[in-house]
CSV table of C-alpha atoms and ligand atoms in Angstrom, one decimal:
chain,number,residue,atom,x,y,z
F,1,UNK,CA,12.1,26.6,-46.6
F,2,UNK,CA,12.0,30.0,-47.8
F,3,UNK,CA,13.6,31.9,-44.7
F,4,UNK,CA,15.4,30.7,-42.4
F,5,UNK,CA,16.8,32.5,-38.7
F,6,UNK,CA,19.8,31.2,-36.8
F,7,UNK,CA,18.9,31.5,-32.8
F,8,UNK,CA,21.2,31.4,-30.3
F,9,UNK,CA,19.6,29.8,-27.2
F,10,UNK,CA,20.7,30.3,-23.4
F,11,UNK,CA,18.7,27.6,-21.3
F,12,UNK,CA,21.0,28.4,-18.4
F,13,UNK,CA,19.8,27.7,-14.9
F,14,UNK,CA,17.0,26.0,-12.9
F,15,UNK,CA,14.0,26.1,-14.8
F,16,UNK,CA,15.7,27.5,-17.8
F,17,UNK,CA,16.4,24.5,-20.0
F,18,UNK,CA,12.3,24.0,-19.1
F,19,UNK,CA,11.2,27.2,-20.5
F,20,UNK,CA,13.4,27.1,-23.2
F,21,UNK,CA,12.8,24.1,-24.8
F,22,UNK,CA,9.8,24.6,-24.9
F,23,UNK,CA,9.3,27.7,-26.4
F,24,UNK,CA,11.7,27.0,-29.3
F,25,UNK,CA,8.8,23.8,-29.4
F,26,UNK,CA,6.4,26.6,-30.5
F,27,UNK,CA,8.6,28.9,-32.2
F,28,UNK,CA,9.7,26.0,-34.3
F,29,UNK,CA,6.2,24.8,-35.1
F,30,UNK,CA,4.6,28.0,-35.8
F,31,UNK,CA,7.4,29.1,-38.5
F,32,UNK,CA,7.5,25.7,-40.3
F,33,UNK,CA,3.7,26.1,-41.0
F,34,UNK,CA,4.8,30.0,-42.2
F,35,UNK,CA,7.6,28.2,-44.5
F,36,UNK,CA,10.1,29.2,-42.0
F,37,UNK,CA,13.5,27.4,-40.9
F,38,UNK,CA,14.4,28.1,-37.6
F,39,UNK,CA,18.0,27.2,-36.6
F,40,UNK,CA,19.4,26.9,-32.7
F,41,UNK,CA,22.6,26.4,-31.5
F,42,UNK,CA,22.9,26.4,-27.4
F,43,UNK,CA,25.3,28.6,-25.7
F,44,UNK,CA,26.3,28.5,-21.5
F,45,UNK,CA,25.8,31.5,-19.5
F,46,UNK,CA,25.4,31.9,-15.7
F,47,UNK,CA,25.4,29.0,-13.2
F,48,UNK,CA,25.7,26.3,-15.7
F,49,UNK,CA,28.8,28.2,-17.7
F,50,UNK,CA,30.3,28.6,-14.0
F,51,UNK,CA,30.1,24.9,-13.7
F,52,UNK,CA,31.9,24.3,-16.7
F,53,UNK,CA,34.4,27.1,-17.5
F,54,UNK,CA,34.2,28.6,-13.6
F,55,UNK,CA,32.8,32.5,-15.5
F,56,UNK,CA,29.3,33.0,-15.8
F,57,UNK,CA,30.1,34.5,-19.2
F,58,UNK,CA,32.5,32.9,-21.4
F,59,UNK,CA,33.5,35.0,-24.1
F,60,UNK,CA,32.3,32.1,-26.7
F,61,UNK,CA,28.7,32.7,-25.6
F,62,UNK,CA,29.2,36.4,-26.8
F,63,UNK,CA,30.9,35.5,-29.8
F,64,UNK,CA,27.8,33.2,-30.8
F,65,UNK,CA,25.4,35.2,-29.5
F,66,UNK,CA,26.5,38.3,-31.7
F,67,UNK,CA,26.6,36.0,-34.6
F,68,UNK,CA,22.9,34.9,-34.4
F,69,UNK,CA,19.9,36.4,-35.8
F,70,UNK,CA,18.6,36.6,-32.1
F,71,UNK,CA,19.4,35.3,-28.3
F,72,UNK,CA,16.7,33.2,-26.7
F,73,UNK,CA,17.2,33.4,-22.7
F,74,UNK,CA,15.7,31.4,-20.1
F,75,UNK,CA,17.2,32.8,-16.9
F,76,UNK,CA,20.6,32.6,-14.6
F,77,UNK,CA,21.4,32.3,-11.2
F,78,UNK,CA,20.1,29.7,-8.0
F,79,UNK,CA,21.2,29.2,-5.0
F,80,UNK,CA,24.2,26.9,-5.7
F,81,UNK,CA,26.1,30.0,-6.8
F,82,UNK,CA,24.5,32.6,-4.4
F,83,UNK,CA,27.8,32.6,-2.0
F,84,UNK,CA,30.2,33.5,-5.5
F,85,UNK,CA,32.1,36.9,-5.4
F,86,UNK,CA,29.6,39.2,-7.1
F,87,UNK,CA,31.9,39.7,-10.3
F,88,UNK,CA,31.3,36.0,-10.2
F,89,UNK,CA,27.6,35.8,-9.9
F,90,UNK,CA,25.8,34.0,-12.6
F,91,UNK,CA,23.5,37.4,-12.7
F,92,UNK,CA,26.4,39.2,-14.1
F,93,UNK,CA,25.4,36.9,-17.3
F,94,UNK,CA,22.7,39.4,-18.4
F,95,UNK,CA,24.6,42.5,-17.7
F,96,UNK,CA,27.8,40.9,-19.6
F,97,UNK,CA,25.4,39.9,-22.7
F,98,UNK,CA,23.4,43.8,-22.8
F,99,UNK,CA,27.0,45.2,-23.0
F,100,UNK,CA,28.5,42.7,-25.5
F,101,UNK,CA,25.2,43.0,-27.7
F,102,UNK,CA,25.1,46.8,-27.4
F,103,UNK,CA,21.4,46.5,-26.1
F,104,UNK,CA,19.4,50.2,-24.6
F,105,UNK,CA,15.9,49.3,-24.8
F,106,UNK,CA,13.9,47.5,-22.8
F,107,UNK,CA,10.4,46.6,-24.0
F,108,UNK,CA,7.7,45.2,-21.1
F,109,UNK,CA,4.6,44.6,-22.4
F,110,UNK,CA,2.1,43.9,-19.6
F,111,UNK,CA,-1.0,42.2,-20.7
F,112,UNK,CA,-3.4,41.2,-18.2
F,113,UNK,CA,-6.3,38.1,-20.0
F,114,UNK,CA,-9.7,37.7,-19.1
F,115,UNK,CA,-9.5,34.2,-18.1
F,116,UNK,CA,-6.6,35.5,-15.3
F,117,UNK,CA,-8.1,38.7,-14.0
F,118,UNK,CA,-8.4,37.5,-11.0
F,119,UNK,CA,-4.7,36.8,-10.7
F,120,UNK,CA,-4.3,40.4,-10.9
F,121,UNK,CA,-4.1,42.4,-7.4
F,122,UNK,CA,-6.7,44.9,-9.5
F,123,UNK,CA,-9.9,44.4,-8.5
F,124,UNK,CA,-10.8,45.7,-12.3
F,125,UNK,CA,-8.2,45.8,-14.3
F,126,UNK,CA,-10.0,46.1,-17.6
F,127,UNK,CA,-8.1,46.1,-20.9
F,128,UNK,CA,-4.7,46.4,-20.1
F,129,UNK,CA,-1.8,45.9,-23.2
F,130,UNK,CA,0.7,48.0,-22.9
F,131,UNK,CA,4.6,48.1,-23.4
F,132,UNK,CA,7.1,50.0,-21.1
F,133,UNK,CA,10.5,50.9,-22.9
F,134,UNK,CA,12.9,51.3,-20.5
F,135,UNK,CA,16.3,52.9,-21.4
F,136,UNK,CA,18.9,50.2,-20.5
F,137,UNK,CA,22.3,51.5,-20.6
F,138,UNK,CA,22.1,55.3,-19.2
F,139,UNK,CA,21.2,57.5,-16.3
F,140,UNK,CA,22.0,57.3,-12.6
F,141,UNK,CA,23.1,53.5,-12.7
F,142,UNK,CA,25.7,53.9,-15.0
F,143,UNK,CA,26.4,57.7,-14.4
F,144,UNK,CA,29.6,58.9,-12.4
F,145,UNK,CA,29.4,58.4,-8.6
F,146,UNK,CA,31.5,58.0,-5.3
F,147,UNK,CA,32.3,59.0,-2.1
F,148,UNK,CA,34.2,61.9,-1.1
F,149,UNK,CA,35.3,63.5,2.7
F,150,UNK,CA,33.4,66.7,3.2
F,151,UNK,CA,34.6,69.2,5.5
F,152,UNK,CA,31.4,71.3,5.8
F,153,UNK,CA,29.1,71.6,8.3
F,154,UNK,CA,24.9,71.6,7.6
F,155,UNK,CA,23.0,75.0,9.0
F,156,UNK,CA,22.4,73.1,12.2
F,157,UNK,CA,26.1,72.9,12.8
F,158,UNK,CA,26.3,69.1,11.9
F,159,UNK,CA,29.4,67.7,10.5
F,160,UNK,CA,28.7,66.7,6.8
F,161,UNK,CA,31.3,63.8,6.8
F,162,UNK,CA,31.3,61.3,4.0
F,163,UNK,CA,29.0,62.2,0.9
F,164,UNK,CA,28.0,59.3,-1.1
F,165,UNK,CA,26.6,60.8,-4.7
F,166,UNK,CA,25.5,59.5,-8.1
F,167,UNK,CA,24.5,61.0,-11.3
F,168,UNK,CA,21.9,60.9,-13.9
F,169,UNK,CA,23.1,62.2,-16.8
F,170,UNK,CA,21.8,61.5,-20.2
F,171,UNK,CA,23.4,62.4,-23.6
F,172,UNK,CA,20.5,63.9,-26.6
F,173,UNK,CA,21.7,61.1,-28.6
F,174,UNK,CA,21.0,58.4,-25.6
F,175,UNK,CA,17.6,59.6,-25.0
F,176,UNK,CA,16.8,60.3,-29.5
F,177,UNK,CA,17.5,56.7,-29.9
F,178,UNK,CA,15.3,55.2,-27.3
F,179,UNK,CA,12.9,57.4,-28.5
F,180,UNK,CA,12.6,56.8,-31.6
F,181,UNK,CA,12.2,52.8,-30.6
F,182,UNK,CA,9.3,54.5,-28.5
F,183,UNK,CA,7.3,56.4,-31.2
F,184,UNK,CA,7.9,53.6,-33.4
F,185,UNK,CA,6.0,50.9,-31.5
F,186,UNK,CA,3.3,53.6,-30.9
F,187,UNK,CA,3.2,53.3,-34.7
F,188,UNK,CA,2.5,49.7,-34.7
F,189,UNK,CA,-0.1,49.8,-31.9
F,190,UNK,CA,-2.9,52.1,-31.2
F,191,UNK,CA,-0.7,55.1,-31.4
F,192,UNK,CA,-0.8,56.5,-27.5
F,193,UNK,CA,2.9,57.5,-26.3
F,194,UNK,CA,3.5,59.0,-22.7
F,195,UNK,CA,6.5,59.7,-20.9
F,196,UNK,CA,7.4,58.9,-17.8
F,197,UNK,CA,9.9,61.9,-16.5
F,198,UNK,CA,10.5,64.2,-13.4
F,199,UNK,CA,10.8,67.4,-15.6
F,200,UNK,CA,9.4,69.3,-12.4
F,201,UNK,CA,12.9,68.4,-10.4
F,202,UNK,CA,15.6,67.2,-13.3
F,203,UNK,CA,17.8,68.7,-16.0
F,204,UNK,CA,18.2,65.4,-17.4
F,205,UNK,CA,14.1,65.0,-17.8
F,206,UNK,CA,13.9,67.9,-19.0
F,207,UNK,CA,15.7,67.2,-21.8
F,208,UNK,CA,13.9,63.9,-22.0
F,209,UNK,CA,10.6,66.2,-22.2
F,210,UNK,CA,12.0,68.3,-24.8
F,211,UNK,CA,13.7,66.0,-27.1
F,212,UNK,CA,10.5,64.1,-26.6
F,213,UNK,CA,8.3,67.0,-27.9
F,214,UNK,CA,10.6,67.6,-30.9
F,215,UNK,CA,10.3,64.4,-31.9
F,216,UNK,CA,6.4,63.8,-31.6
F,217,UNK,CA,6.5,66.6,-34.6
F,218,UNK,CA,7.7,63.2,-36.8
F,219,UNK,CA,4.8,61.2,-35.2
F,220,UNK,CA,1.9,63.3,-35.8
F,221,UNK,CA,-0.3,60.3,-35.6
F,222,UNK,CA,0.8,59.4,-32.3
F,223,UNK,CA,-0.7,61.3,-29.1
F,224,UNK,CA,2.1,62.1,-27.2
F,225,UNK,CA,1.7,62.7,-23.4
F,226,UNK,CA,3.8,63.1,-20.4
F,227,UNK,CA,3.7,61.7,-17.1
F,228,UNK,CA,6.1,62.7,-13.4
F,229,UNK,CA,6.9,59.4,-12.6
F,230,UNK,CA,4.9,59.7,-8.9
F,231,UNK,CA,2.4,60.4,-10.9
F,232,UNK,CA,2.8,57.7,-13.3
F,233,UNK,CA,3.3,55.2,-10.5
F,234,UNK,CA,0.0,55.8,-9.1
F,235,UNK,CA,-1.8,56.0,-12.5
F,236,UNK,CA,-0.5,52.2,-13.6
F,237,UNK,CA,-2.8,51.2,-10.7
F,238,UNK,CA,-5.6,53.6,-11.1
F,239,UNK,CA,-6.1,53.6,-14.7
F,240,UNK,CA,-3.9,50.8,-16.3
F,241,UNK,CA,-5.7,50.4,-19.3
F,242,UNK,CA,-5.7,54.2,-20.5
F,243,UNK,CA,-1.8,53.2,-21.8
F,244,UNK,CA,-0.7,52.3,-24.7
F,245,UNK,CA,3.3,52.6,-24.7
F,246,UNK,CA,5.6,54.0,-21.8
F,247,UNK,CA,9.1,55.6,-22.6
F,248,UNK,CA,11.1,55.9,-19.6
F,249,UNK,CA,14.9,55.9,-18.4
F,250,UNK,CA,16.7,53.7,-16.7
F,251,UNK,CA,15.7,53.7,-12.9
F,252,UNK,CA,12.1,55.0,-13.5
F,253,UNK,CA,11.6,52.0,-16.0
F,254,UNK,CA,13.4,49.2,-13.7
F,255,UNK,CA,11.0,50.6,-10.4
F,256,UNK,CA,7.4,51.1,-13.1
F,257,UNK,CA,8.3,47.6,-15.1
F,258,UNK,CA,8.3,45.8,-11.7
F,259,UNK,CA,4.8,47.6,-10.3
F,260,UNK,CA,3.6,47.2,-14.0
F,261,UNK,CA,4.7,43.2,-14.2
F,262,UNK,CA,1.9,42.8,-10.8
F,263,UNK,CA,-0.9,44.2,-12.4
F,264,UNK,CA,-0.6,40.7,-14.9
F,265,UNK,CA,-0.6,38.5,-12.0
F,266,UNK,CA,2.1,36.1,-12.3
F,267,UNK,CA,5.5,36.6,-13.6
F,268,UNK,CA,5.3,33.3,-15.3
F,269,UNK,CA,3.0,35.4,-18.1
F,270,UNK,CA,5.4,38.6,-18.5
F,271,UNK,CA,8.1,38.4,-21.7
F,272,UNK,CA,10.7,40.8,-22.9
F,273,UNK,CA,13.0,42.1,-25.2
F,274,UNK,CA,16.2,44.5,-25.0
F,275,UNK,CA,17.3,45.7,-28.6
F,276,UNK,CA,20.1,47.9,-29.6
F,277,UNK,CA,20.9,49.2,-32.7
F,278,UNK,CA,19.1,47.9,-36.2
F,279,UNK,CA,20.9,44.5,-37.5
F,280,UNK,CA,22.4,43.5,-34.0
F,281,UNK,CA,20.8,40.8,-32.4
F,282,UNK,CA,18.2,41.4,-29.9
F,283,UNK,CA,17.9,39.1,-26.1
F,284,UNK,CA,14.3,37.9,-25.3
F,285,UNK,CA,13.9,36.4,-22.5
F,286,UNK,CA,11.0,36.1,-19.6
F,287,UNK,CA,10.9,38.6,-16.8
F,288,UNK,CA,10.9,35.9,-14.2
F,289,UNK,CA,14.1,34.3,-12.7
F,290,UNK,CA,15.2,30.6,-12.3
F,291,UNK,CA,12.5,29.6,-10.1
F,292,UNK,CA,14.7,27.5,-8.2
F,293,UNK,CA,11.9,26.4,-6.3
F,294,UNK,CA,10.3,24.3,-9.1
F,295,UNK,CA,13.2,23.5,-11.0
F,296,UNK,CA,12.9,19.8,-13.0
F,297,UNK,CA,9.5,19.4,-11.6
F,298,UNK,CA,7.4,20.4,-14.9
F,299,UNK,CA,5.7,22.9,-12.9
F,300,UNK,CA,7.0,25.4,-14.7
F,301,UNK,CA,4.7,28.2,-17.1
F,302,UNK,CA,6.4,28.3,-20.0
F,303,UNK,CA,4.1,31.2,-21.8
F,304,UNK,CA,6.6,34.5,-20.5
F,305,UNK,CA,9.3,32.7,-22.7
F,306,UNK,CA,7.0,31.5,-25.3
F,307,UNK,CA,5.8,35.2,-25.8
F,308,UNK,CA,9.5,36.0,-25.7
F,309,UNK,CA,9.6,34.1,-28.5
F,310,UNK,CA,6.6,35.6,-30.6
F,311,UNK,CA,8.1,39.2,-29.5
F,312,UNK,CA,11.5,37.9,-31.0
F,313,UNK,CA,9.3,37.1,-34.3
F,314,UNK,CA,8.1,40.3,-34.7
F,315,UNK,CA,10.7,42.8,-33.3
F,316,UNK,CA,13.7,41.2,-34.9
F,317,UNK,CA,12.1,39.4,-38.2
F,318,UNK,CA,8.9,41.7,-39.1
F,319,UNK,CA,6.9,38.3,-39.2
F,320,UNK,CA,4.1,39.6,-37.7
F,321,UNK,CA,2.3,36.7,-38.6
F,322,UNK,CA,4.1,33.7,-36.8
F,323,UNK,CA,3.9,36.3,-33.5
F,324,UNK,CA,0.1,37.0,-33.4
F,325,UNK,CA,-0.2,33.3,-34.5
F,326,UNK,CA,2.1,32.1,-31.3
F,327,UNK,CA,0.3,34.8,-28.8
F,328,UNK,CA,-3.3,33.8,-30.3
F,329,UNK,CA,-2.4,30.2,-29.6
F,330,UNK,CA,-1.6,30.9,-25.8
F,331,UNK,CA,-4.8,32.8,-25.8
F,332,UNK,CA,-6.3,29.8,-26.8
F,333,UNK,CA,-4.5,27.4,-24.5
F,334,UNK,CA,-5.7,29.6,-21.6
F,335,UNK,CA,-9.0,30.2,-22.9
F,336,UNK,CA,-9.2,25.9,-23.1
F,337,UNK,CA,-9.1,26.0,-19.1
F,338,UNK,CA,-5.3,24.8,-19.1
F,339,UNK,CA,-3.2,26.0,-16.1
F,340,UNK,CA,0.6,25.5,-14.5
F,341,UNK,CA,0.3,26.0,-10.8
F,342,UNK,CA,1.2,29.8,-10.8
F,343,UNK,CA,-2.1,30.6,-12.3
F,344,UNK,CA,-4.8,28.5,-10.7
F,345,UNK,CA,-5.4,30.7,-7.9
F,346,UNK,CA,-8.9,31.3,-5.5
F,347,UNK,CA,-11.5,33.3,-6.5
F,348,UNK,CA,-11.8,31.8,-10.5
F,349,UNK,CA,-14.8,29.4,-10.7
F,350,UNK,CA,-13.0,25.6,-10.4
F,351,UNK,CA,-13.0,25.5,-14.2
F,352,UNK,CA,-9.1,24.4,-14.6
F,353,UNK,CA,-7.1,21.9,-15.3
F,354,UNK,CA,-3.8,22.1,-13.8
F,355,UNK,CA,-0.9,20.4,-16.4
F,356,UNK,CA,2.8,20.5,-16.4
F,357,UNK,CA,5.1,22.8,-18.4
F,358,UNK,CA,5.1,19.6,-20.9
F,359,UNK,CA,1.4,19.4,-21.2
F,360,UNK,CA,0.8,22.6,-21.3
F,361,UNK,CA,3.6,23.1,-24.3
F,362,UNK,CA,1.9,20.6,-26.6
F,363,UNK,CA,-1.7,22.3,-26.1
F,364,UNK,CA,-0.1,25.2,-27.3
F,365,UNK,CA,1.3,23.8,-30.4
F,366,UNK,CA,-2.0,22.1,-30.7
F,367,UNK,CA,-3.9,25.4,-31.0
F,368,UNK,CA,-1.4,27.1,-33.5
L,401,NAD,P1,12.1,33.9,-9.5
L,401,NAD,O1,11.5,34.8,-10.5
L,401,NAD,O2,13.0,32.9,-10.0
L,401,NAD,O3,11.0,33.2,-8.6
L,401,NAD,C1,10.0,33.9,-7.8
L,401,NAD,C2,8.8,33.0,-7.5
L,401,NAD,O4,8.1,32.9,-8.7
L,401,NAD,C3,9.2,31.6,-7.2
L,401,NAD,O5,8.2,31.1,-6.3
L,401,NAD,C4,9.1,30.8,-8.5
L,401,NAD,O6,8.7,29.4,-8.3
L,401,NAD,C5,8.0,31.6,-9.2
L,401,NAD,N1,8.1,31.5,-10.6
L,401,NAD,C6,9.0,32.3,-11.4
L,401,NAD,N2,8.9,32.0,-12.6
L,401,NAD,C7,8.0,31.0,-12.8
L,401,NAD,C8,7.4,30.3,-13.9
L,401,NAD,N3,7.8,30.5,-15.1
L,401,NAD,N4,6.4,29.5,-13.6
L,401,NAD,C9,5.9,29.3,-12.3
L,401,NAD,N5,6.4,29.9,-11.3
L,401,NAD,C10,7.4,30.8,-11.5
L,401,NAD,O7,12.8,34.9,-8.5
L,401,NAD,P2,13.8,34.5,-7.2
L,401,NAD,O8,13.3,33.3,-6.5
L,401,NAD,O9,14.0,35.8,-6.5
L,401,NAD,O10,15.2,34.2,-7.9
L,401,NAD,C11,15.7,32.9,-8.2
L,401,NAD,C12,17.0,33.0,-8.9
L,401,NAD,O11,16.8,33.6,-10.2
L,401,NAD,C13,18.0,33.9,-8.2
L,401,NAD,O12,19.3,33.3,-8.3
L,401,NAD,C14,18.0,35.2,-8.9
L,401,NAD,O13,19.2,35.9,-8.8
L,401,NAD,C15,17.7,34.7,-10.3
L,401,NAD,N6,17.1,35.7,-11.2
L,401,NAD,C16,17.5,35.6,-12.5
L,401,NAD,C17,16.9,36.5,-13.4
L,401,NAD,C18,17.3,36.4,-14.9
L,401,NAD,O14,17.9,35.4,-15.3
L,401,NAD,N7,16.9,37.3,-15.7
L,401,NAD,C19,15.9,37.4,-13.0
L,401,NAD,C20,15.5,37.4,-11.7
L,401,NAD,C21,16.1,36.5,-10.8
């Protein structure tokens, strides 16, 4: 083979190993017909690390994982562990890997398919591909904070007591880099960039809004709007289709990419990636959690981490082909009539026919 990318895969808990396997299925069938080798090696994080090595993280998962080309997640946590101390927390896996990779952008696309509009709460949805980028490692939840005895008293003659505070604060070289992730998807896509700020109330966004401007002199293709993010919230429902790529900090992103993810229907659809800097390896991994729920039944819909998978293709690799050729072959697959449970739902005409995570996985791989 001519190329070939070393993966490090994280099945860890529930449905994980499920979603996984299956997707590196795909992956591994759509490269080898591109002349691609794709290498795994599977590391522990979360529950299933705990169980072993009692951490969620072992540092030999971050070693390998920031040795790979890429990390392949399927998700952490279940209720086995839910009673842990929350340093302990299988959860603390994916703030543990962001860190060790060096990962600040989040990218959500949300794309909602014809055959499951009526999965979406929308009652028209229409054409809706777009991507949030959410800056991951800045702003308010990683900003100074505390709580301190006051001594003063409000106008009203109330006695302040404790204040509680925390801080959004943003450095120009924070907010350039995300940006430039931002304007350069745009590129890629059909050129529409908005951010998503509240420049009427914030210092920090207003730096966001003019770093933002400065920058879209660079992108002159791109048409560069803003947004206030109560704005923005009620425009995702109103008009989803009108964007094209979001750019957003940290709190605003993690509140939109969760409203956004509903307008697709089911989480089981809804991939993602979180970069960092060029030549480290990126994390993909499905929106959804570990689905306790359905865990080792095959019920599980494997197409949020398969499309984790084609975004891994063409984010980290450039092979644009083995990514449309993955995400063409889901289209397909849903197109056939093929469903997991999560997305057979009332109102479609009965034209479906519900398979297992299995099934569903070699259908997939049949329409590549
Ligand atoms: P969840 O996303 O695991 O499940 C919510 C509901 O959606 C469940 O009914 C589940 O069956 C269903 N669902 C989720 N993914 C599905 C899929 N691919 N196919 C079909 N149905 C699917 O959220 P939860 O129940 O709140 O959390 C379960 C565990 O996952 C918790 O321990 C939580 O902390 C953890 N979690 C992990 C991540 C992660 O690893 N990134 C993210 C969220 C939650």
């Amino acid at each position: 083979m001519a190329k070939k990318y070393n993966i490090a895969v994280i099945p860890g808990d529930g449905i994980g190993p499920e979603i996984t396997s299956s997707a590196i299925e795909v992956l591994v069938a759509a490269s080898s017909k591109k002349d691609v080798e794709i290498a795994t090696r599977e590391l522990k994080a979360g529950g299933d690390a705990i169980d072993s090595f009692g951490i969620p993280l072992p540092q030999e998962t971050i070693f390998s994982a920031k040795d790979s080309d890429a990390v392949l997640l399927g998700a952490v946590g279940g209720p086995k562990w839910d009673e842990m101390e929350p340093e302990l927390r299988p959860e603390r896996a994916i703030l543990g890997l962001r860190s060790g990779l060096g990962l600040y952008a989040n990218l959500r696309p949300v794309v909602v398919y014809d055959e499951l509009k009526d999965a979406s709460p929308l009652k028209n949805p229409g054409q809706v591909d777009f991507v949030i980028v959410r800056e991951l490692t800045g702003g308010i939840y990683f900003g100074k904070n505390g709580v301190y005895q006051s001594g003063d008293r409000l106008p009203d003659g109330t006695v302040k007591g404790k204040v509680a505070f925390d801080t959004e604060s943003y450095s120009e070289g924070e907010i350039n880099r995300i940006l430039k992730i931002a304007f350069e998807l745009a590129m890629k896509r059909r050129k529409k960039l908005t951010l998503v700020d509240k420049a009427n109330v914030l210092v920090s966004s207003r730096m966001w809004r003019t770093l933002a401007s400065q920058m879209s002199f660079d992108y002159p293709e791109v048409e560069f709007d803003c947004l206030y993010v109560d704005n923005a919230s009620m425009q995702l429902i109103s008009r989803p289709s009108s964007f094209d790529v979001i750019v957003t900090s940290n709190m605003f992103g993690d509140i939109l990419s969760d409203e956004a993810g509903q307008i697709a229907g089911s989480i089981g659809m809804l991939p993602s990636a979180s970069i960092g800097a060029p030549g480290t390896p990126g994390l993909f991994e499905p929106i959804h959690g570990s689905a306790p729920d359905i865990a080792g039944q095959n019920k599980a819909n494997p197409f949020a981490t398969i499309l984790s998978a084609a975004m891994m293709m063409r984010i980290m690799f450039g092979e644009e082909e083995i990514a449309s050729d993955i995400e063409n072959a889901v289209k397909k697959t849903i197109a056939s009539g093929l469903r997991t449970s999560d997305i057979t739902f009332i109102g479609e005409s009965n034209n479906f026919t519900l398979v297992g995570t299995k099934e569903i996985t070699k259908a997939v791989i049949g329409n590549l």
